[in-house]
Amino acid sequence: MFEDKVDGEEFEKMPSEYKELLERVLTIQADCEIGGPHLYVKDILPSAPSKVNQLIVARTAAEEMDHYRKFARLAGEIGKDTSFLLSIPNQKRYLEAFRGVITTWEDFSVFGFLIDRVGRYQLEEFLDCSYLPLQRILPEVLKEEMGHIGFGTNQTAELAAKNEESRERVQQSVNFWYIKALDMFGRSDSERSNRFCHWGLKRRSNSQARWEFKKEVDPLIQNM
């Protein structure tokens, strides 16, 4: 188990496996950050149910785009150009959850409730990680991500409590996004997951993180 801390100027001295894993994790994280706005801005920004909600959608998208900028900068510092992620079609995204389009307020709300929550788990993997520049950007990014999760959770609960028809629409969204959320954690038997943990770039295996997510989110869904 690798226990040292690596600063930016020490990256080039690291073994090739460490470099490849760090490049990969930064690229995928950058893709997830920019992939969200590409899912919902076009349809949800103009159709949000109130002006306040429109502002929240716009702010959420702006924060996610800034998160992309932060991860893209880290990747660029180690020689990985992620600018292609700005313009690729949704179908080419790394994770399936970002390959479609969001057109309803129910889907936008549940996306914040479930998918942004997985995003928090992904970011928490880097807390106290071996690469110090990655550690340093986390507090602000996580704080903003918690805001996205809180809004999505509150909206989902309100819609579920509104009436039977609204609850049924929310249930359909949960059925769809819950599966996507679990898939985002990756394969339980992933050898790459073990190598991320070995090099101190992640704290948990895919299966452990998925189990912790289910333990957190299942009671929330049942209560709603």
PDB file of C-alpha atoms in Angstrom:
ATOM      1  CA  MET A   1       0.000   0.000   0.000  1.00  0.00           C
ATOM      2  CA  PHE A   2       1.412   3.359  -1.105  1.00  0.00           C
ATOM      3  CA  GLU A   3       1.303   5.825   1.812  1.00  0.00           C
ATOM      4  CA  ASP A   4       3.403   8.769   0.572  1.00  0.00           C
ATOM      5  CA  LYS A   5       1.996  12.121  -0.556  1.00  0.00           C
ATOM      6  CA  VAL A   6       2.783  13.350  -4.070  1.00  0.00           C
ATOM      7  CA  ASP A   7       2.858  17.033  -4.993  1.00  0.00           C
ATOM      8  CA  GLY A   8       2.634  18.341  -8.533  1.00  0.00           C
ATOM      9  CA  GLU A   9       6.361  18.662  -9.172  1.00  0.00           C
ATOM     10  CA  GLU A  10       6.907  15.043  -8.043  1.00  0.00           C
ATOM     11  CA  PHE A  11       4.405  13.548 -10.497  1.00  0.00           C
ATOM     12  CA  GLU A  12       6.992  12.849 -13.208  1.00  0.00           C
ATOM     13  CA  LYS A  13       9.019  10.713 -10.786  1.00  0.00           C
ATOM     14  CA  MET A  14       6.100   8.370 -10.153  1.00  0.00           C
ATOM     15  CA  PRO A  15       5.731   4.875 -11.716  1.00  0.00           C
ATOM     16  CA  SER A  16       3.822   4.667 -14.985  1.00  0.00           C
ATOM     17  CA  GLU A  17       0.884   2.849 -13.360  1.00  0.00           C
ATOM     18  CA  TYR A  18       0.363   5.715 -10.912  1.00  0.00           C
ATOM     19  CA  LYS A  19       0.495   8.263 -13.747  1.00  0.00           C
ATOM     20  CA  GLU A  20      -1.998   6.318 -15.872  1.00  0.00           C
ATOM     21  CA  LEU A  21      -4.445   5.842 -12.999  1.00  0.00           C
ATOM     22  CA  LEU A  22      -4.306   9.504 -12.005  1.00  0.00           C
ATOM     23  CA  GLU A  23      -4.833  10.619 -15.607  1.00  0.00           C
ATOM     24  CA  ARG A  24      -7.797   8.276 -15.892  1.00  0.00           C
ATOM     25  CA  VAL A  25      -9.498   9.322 -12.663  1.00  0.00           C
ATOM     26  CA  LEU A  26      -9.085  13.036 -13.411  1.00  0.00           C
ATOM     27  CA  THR A  27     -10.446  12.605 -16.946  1.00  0.00           C
ATOM     28  CA  ILE A  28     -13.500  10.624 -15.813  1.00  0.00           C
ATOM     29  CA  GLN A  29     -14.220  13.087 -13.002  1.00  0.00           C
ATOM     30  CA  ALA A  30     -13.948  16.015 -15.414  1.00  0.00           C
ATOM     31  CA  ASP A  31     -16.305  14.199 -17.794  1.00  0.00           C
ATOM     32  CA  CYS A  32     -18.891  13.662 -15.038  1.00  0.00           C
ATOM     33  CA  GLU A  33     -18.737  17.318 -14.008  1.00  0.00           C
ATOM     34  CA  ILE A  34     -19.359  18.697 -17.512  1.00  0.00           C
ATOM     35  CA  GLY A  35     -21.671  15.822 -18.474  1.00  0.00           C
ATOM     36  CA  GLY A  36     -24.410  16.931 -16.054  1.00  0.00           C
ATOM     37  CA  PRO A  37     -25.081  20.362 -17.615  1.00  0.00           C
ATOM     38  CA  HIS A  38     -25.072  18.766 -21.071  1.00  0.00           C
ATOM     39  CA  LEU A  39     -27.927  16.517 -19.897  1.00  0.00           C
ATOM     40  CA  TYR A  40     -30.344  19.127 -18.638  1.00  0.00           C
ATOM     41  CA  VAL A  41     -29.563  22.766 -19.455  1.00  0.00           C
ATOM     42  CA  LYS A  42     -31.172  22.829 -22.919  1.00  0.00           C
ATOM     43  CA  ASP A  43     -34.606  21.598 -21.794  1.00  0.00           C
ATOM     44  CA  ILE A  44     -34.790  22.202 -18.033  1.00  0.00           C
ATOM     45  CA  LEU A  45     -33.463  25.763 -17.832  1.00  0.00           C
ATOM     46  CA  PRO A  46     -36.340  27.272 -19.870  1.00  0.00           C
ATOM     47  CA  SER A  47     -39.013  24.910 -18.486  1.00  0.00           C
ATOM     48  CA  ALA A  48     -38.260  24.977 -14.717  1.00  0.00           C
ATOM     49  CA  PRO A  49     -41.488  25.479 -12.704  1.00  0.00           C
ATOM     50  CA  SER A  50     -40.545  28.930 -11.338  1.00  0.00           C
ATOM     51  CA  LYS A  51     -38.092  31.781 -11.857  1.00  0.00           C
ATOM     52  CA  VAL A  52     -36.309  30.833  -8.639  1.00  0.00           C
ATOM     53  CA  ASN A  53     -35.934  27.270  -9.892  1.00  0.00           C
ATOM     54  CA  GLN A  54     -34.567  28.580 -13.186  1.00  0.00           C
ATOM     55  CA  LEU A  55     -31.911  30.482 -11.242  1.00  0.00           C
ATOM     56  CA  ILE A  56     -31.058  27.349  -9.269  1.00  0.00           C
ATOM     57  CA  VAL A  57     -30.714  25.291 -12.469  1.00  0.00           C
ATOM     58  CA  ALA A  58     -28.438  27.962 -13.939  1.00  0.00           C
ATOM     59  CA  ARG A  59     -26.333  28.175 -10.778  1.00  0.00           C
ATOM     60  CA  THR A  60     -26.055  24.384 -10.545  1.00  0.00           C
ATOM     61  CA  ALA A  61     -24.866  24.176 -14.144  1.00  0.00           C
ATOM     62  CA  ALA A  62     -22.378  27.001 -13.596  1.00  0.00           C
ATOM     63  CA  GLU A  63     -20.935  25.293 -10.515  1.00  0.00           C
ATOM     64  CA  GLU A  64     -20.619  21.961 -12.314  1.00  0.00           C
ATOM     65  CA  MET A  65     -18.853  23.686 -15.205  1.00  0.00           C
ATOM     66  CA  ASP A  66     -16.457  25.278 -12.719  1.00  0.00           C
ATOM     67  CA  HIS A  67     -15.827  21.834 -11.196  1.00  0.00           C
ATOM     68  CA  TYR A  68     -14.951  20.635 -14.689  1.00  0.00           C
ATOM     69  CA  ARG A  69     -12.526  23.558 -15.036  1.00  0.00           C
ATOM     70  CA  LYS A  70     -10.806  22.614 -11.772  1.00  0.00           C
ATOM     71  CA  PHE A  71     -10.364  18.950 -12.743  1.00  0.00           C
ATOM     72  CA  ALA A  72      -9.362  19.846 -16.290  1.00  0.00           C
ATOM     73  CA  ARG A  73      -6.673  22.142 -14.903  1.00  0.00           C
ATOM     74  CA  LEU A  74      -5.288  19.362 -12.691  1.00  0.00           C
ATOM     75  CA  ALA A  75      -5.264  16.997 -15.662  1.00  0.00           C
ATOM     76  CA  GLY A  76      -3.537  19.605 -17.824  1.00  0.00           C
ATOM     77  CA  GLU A  77      -0.821  20.064 -15.221  1.00  0.00           C
ATOM     78  CA  ILE A  78       0.169  16.409 -15.667  1.00  0.00           C
ATOM     79  CA  GLY A  79      -0.047  16.582 -19.463  1.00  0.00           C
ATOM     80  CA  LYS A  80      -3.592  15.286 -20.045  1.00  0.00           C
ATOM     81  CA  ASP A  81      -5.774  17.491 -22.284  1.00  0.00           C
ATOM     82  CA  THR A  82      -9.478  17.056 -21.434  1.00  0.00           C
ATOM     83  CA  SER A  83     -10.845  19.874 -23.587  1.00  0.00           C
ATOM     84  CA  PHE A  84     -12.449  17.301 -25.918  1.00  0.00           C
ATOM     85  CA  LEU A  85     -14.992  16.621 -23.151  1.00  0.00           C
ATOM     86  CA  LEU A  86     -16.572  20.018 -23.747  1.00  0.00           C
ATOM     87  CA  SER A  87     -17.944  19.076 -27.149  1.00  0.00           C
ATOM     88  CA  ILE A  88     -18.361  15.291 -27.355  1.00  0.00           C
ATOM     89  CA  PRO A  89     -21.962  14.027 -27.749  1.00  0.00           C
ATOM     90  CA  ASN A  90     -23.651  12.693 -24.620  1.00  0.00           C
ATOM     91  CA  GLN A  91     -23.582   9.163 -26.047  1.00  0.00           C
ATOM     92  CA  LYS A  92     -19.765   9.200 -25.843  1.00  0.00           C
ATOM     93  CA  ARG A  93     -19.568  10.003 -22.111  1.00  0.00           C
ATOM     94  CA  TYR A  94     -17.562   7.631 -19.901  1.00  0.00           C
ATOM     95  CA  LEU A  95     -20.495   6.713 -17.614  1.00  0.00           C
ATOM     96  CA  GLU A  96     -23.900   5.588 -18.851  1.00  0.00           C
ATOM     97  CA  ALA A  97     -25.759   7.943 -16.482  1.00  0.00           C
ATOM     98  CA  PHE A  98     -24.581  10.888 -18.610  1.00  0.00           C
ATOM     99  CA  ARG A  99     -25.412   9.452 -22.050  1.00  0.00           C
ATOM    100  CA  GLY A 100     -29.037  10.528 -22.374  1.00  0.00           C
ATOM    101  CA  VAL A 101     -31.006  13.729 -21.909  1.00  0.00           C
ATOM    102  CA  ILE A 102     -33.152  15.140 -19.078  1.00  0.00           C
ATOM    103  CA  THR A 103     -36.440  16.720 -20.152  1.00  0.00           C
ATOM    104  CA  THR A 104     -38.682  16.625 -17.041  1.00  0.00           C
ATOM    105  CA  TRP A 105     -38.499  18.349 -13.663  1.00  0.00           C
ATOM    106  CA  GLU A 106     -38.950  14.971 -11.968  1.00  0.00           C
ATOM    107  CA  ASP A 107     -35.853  13.597 -13.690  1.00  0.00           C
ATOM    108  CA  PHE A 108     -33.849  16.729 -12.882  1.00  0.00           C
ATOM    109  CA  SER A 109     -34.845  16.488  -9.206  1.00  0.00           C
ATOM    110  CA  VAL A 110     -34.101  12.771  -8.887  1.00  0.00           C
ATOM    111  CA  PHE A 111     -30.830  13.250 -10.768  1.00  0.00           C
ATOM    112  CA  GLY A 112     -29.762  15.685  -8.051  1.00  0.00           C
ATOM    113  CA  PHE A 113     -31.033  13.372  -5.323  1.00  0.00           C
ATOM    114  CA  LEU A 114     -29.309  10.201  -6.595  1.00  0.00           C
ATOM    115  CA  ILE A 115     -26.660  10.908  -9.253  1.00  0.00           C
ATOM    116  CA  ASP A 116     -25.165  13.974  -7.568  1.00  0.00           C
ATOM    117  CA  ARG A 117     -25.042  11.890  -4.385  1.00  0.00           C
ATOM    118  CA  VAL A 118     -22.928   9.310  -6.224  1.00  0.00           C
ATOM    119  CA  GLY A 119     -20.806  12.265  -7.313  1.00  0.00           C
ATOM    120  CA  ARG A 120     -20.251  13.087  -3.655  1.00  0.00           C
ATOM    121  CA  TYR A 121     -19.101   9.512  -3.047  1.00  0.00           C
ATOM    122  CA  GLN A 122     -16.711   9.783  -5.988  1.00  0.00           C
ATOM    123  CA  LEU A 123     -15.248  13.015  -4.638  1.00  0.00           C
ATOM    124  CA  GLU A 124     -14.960  11.618  -1.110  1.00  0.00           C
ATOM    125  CA  GLU A 125     -12.697   8.894  -2.493  1.00  0.00           C
ATOM    126  CA  PHE A 126     -10.036  11.591  -2.941  1.00  0.00           C
ATOM    127  CA  LEU A 127     -10.121  12.886   0.637  1.00  0.00           C
ATOM    128  CA  ASP A 128      -6.618  12.377   2.042  1.00  0.00           C
ATOM    129  CA  CYS A 129      -5.568  10.815  -1.272  1.00  0.00           C
ATOM    130  CA  SER A 130      -1.929  10.497  -2.261  1.00  0.00           C
ATOM    131  CA  TYR A 131      -2.024  13.320  -4.859  1.00  0.00           C
ATOM    132  CA  LEU A 132      -1.983  16.601  -2.960  1.00  0.00           C
ATOM    133  CA  PRO A 133      -3.205  18.948  -5.744  1.00  0.00           C
ATOM    134  CA  LEU A 134      -6.362  16.812  -5.976  1.00  0.00           C
ATOM    135  CA  GLN A 135      -6.864  16.991  -2.219  1.00  0.00           C
ATOM    136  CA  ARG A 136      -6.662  20.771  -2.242  1.00  0.00           C
ATOM    137  CA  ILE A 137      -9.603  21.438  -4.580  1.00  0.00           C
ATOM    138  CA  LEU A 138     -12.040  19.170  -2.738  1.00  0.00           C
ATOM    139  CA  PRO A 139     -13.483  21.355   0.064  1.00  0.00           C
ATOM    140  CA  GLU A 140     -15.166  23.912  -2.208  1.00  0.00           C
ATOM    141  CA  VAL A 141     -16.264  21.328  -4.793  1.00  0.00           C
ATOM    142  CA  LEU A 142     -17.785  19.078  -2.129  1.00  0.00           C
ATOM    143  CA  LYS A 143     -19.562  22.001  -0.481  1.00  0.00           C
ATOM    144  CA  GLU A 144     -21.246  22.952  -3.753  1.00  0.00           C
ATOM    145  CA  GLU A 145     -22.067  19.313  -4.532  1.00  0.00           C
ATOM    146  CA  MET A 146     -23.819  19.005  -1.171  1.00  0.00           C
ATOM    147  CA  GLY A 147     -26.014  21.938  -2.207  1.00  0.00           C
ATOM    148  CA  HIS A 148     -27.002  20.156  -5.422  1.00  0.00           C
ATOM    149  CA  ILE A 149     -27.851  16.998  -3.479  1.00  0.00           C
ATOM    150  CA  GLY A 150     -29.882  18.903  -0.900  1.00  0.00           C
ATOM    151  CA  PHE A 151     -31.961  20.663  -3.553  1.00  0.00           C
ATOM    152  CA  GLY A 152     -32.572  17.447  -5.489  1.00  0.00           C
ATOM    153  CA  THR A 153     -33.551  15.571  -2.324  1.00  0.00           C
ATOM    154  CA  ASN A 154     -35.971  18.290  -1.189  1.00  0.00           C
ATOM    155  CA  GLN A 155     -37.557  18.583  -4.643  1.00  0.00           C
ATOM    156  CA  THR A 156     -37.943  14.812  -4.932  1.00  0.00           C
ATOM    157  CA  ALA A 157     -39.616  14.626  -1.513  1.00  0.00           C
ATOM    158  CA  GLU A 158     -41.974  17.523  -2.333  1.00  0.00           C
ATOM    159  CA  LEU A 159     -42.992  15.991  -5.643  1.00  0.00           C
ATOM    160  CA  ALA A 160     -43.540  12.577  -4.010  1.00  0.00           C
ATOM    161  CA  ALA A 161     -45.816  14.182  -1.395  1.00  0.00           C
ATOM    162  CA  LYS A 162     -47.775  16.350  -3.842  1.00  0.00           C
ATOM    163  CA  ASN A 163     -50.385  13.876  -5.104  1.00  0.00           C
ATOM    164  CA  GLU A 164     -50.696  10.337  -6.442  1.00  0.00           C
ATOM    165  CA  GLU A 165     -49.995  11.293 -10.057  1.00  0.00           C
ATOM    166  CA  SER A 166     -46.888  13.261  -9.089  1.00  0.00           C
ATOM    167  CA  ARG A 167     -45.672  10.433  -6.840  1.00  0.00           C
ATOM    168  CA  GLU A 168     -46.024   7.964  -9.703  1.00  0.00           C
ATOM    169  CA  ARG A 169     -43.927  10.184 -12.007  1.00  0.00           C
ATOM    170  CA  VAL A 170     -41.259  10.487  -9.323  1.00  0.00           C
ATOM    171  CA  GLN A 171     -41.318   6.723  -8.805  1.00  0.00           C
ATOM    172  CA  GLN A 172     -40.656   6.197 -12.504  1.00  0.00           C
ATOM    173  CA  SER A 173     -37.705   8.595 -12.321  1.00  0.00           C
ATOM    174  CA  VAL A 174     -36.337   6.819  -9.236  1.00  0.00           C
ATOM    175  CA  ASN A 175     -36.691   3.451 -10.963  1.00  0.00           C
ATOM    176  CA  PHE A 176     -34.625   4.772 -13.869  1.00  0.00           C
ATOM    177  CA  TRP A 177     -31.900   6.729 -12.030  1.00  0.00           C
ATOM    178  CA  TYR A 178     -31.433   4.305  -9.120  1.00  0.00           C
ATOM    179  CA  ILE A 179     -30.052   1.651 -11.486  1.00  0.00           C
ATOM    180  CA  LYS A 180     -27.827   4.237 -13.187  1.00  0.00           C
ATOM    181  CA  ALA A 181     -26.554   5.343  -9.785  1.00  0.00           C
ATOM    182  CA  LEU A 182     -25.553   1.835  -8.723  1.00  0.00           C
ATOM    183  CA  ASP A 183     -23.839   1.236 -12.066  1.00  0.00           C
ATOM    184  CA  MET A 184     -21.728   4.383 -11.608  1.00  0.00           C
ATOM    185  CA  PHE A 185     -19.682   2.660  -8.906  1.00  0.00           C
ATOM    186  CA  GLY A 186     -18.212   0.227 -11.436  1.00  0.00           C
ATOM    187  CA  ARG A 187     -17.668  -3.520 -11.383  1.00  0.00           C
ATOM    188  CA  SER A 188     -17.441  -5.231  -7.996  1.00  0.00           C
ATOM    189  CA  ASP A 189     -14.608  -7.445  -9.270  1.00  0.00           C
ATOM    190  CA  SER A 190     -12.630  -4.569 -10.819  1.00  0.00           C
ATOM    191  CA  GLU A 191      -8.889  -5.075 -10.570  1.00  0.00           C
ATOM    192  CA  ARG A 192      -8.377  -1.407 -11.467  1.00  0.00           C
ATOM    193  CA  SER A 193     -10.393  -0.466  -8.371  1.00  0.00           C
ATOM    194  CA  ASN A 194      -7.890  -2.419  -6.280  1.00  0.00           C
ATOM    195  CA  ARG A 195      -4.980  -0.588  -7.922  1.00  0.00           C
ATOM    196  CA  PHE A 196      -6.565   2.805  -7.216  1.00  0.00           C
ATOM    197  CA  CYS A 197      -6.733   1.808  -3.544  1.00  0.00           C
ATOM    198  CA  HIS A 198      -3.171   0.441  -3.628  1.00  0.00           C
ATOM    199  CA  TRP A 199      -1.795   3.790  -4.857  1.00  0.00           C
ATOM    200  CA  GLY A 200      -3.828   5.822  -2.381  1.00  0.00           C
ATOM    201  CA  LEU A 201      -5.963   7.435  -5.089  1.00  0.00           C
ATOM    202  CA  LYS A 202      -9.194   5.974  -3.683  1.00  0.00           C
ATOM    203  CA  ARG A 203     -10.248   4.881  -0.201  1.00  0.00           C
ATOM    204  CA  ARG A 204     -12.867   2.210  -0.918  1.00  0.00           C
ATOM    205  CA  SER A 205     -13.481  -0.628  -3.319  1.00  0.00           C
ATOM    206  CA  ASN A 206     -16.324  -0.238  -5.823  1.00  0.00           C
ATOM    207  CA  SER A 207     -18.481  -2.741  -3.956  1.00  0.00           C
ATOM    208  CA  GLN A 208     -17.906  -1.096  -0.561  1.00  0.00           C
ATOM    209  CA  ALA A 209     -18.777   2.382  -1.873  1.00  0.00           C
ATOM    210  CA  ARG A 210     -21.918   1.023  -3.586  1.00  0.00           C
ATOM    211  CA  TRP A 211     -22.990  -0.737  -0.367  1.00  0.00           C
ATOM    212  CA  GLU A 212     -22.520   2.465   1.651  1.00  0.00           C
ATOM    213  CA  PHE A 213     -24.532   4.420  -0.929  1.00  0.00           C
ATOM    214  CA  LYS A 214     -27.411   1.925  -0.753  1.00  0.00           C
ATOM    215  CA  LYS A 215     -27.331   2.017   3.043  1.00  0.00           C
ATOM    216  CA  GLU A 216     -27.686   5.807   2.926  1.00  0.00           C
ATOM    217  CA  VAL A 217     -30.189   6.240   0.112  1.00  0.00           C
ATOM    218  CA  ASP A 218     -32.601   3.303   0.502  1.00  0.00           C
ATOM    219  CA  PRO A 219     -34.155   4.629   3.762  1.00  0.00           C
ATOM    220  CA  LEU A 220     -34.528   8.081   2.174  1.00  0.00           C
ATOM    221  CA  ILE A 221     -36.467   6.595  -0.744  1.00  0.00           C
ATOM    222  CA  GLN A 222     -38.656   4.514   1.564  1.00  0.00           C
ATOM    223  CA  ASN A 223     -39.464   7.545   3.734  1.00  0.00           C
ATOM    224  CA  MET A 224     -40.468   9.546   0.672  1.00  0.00           C
TER     225      MET A 224
END
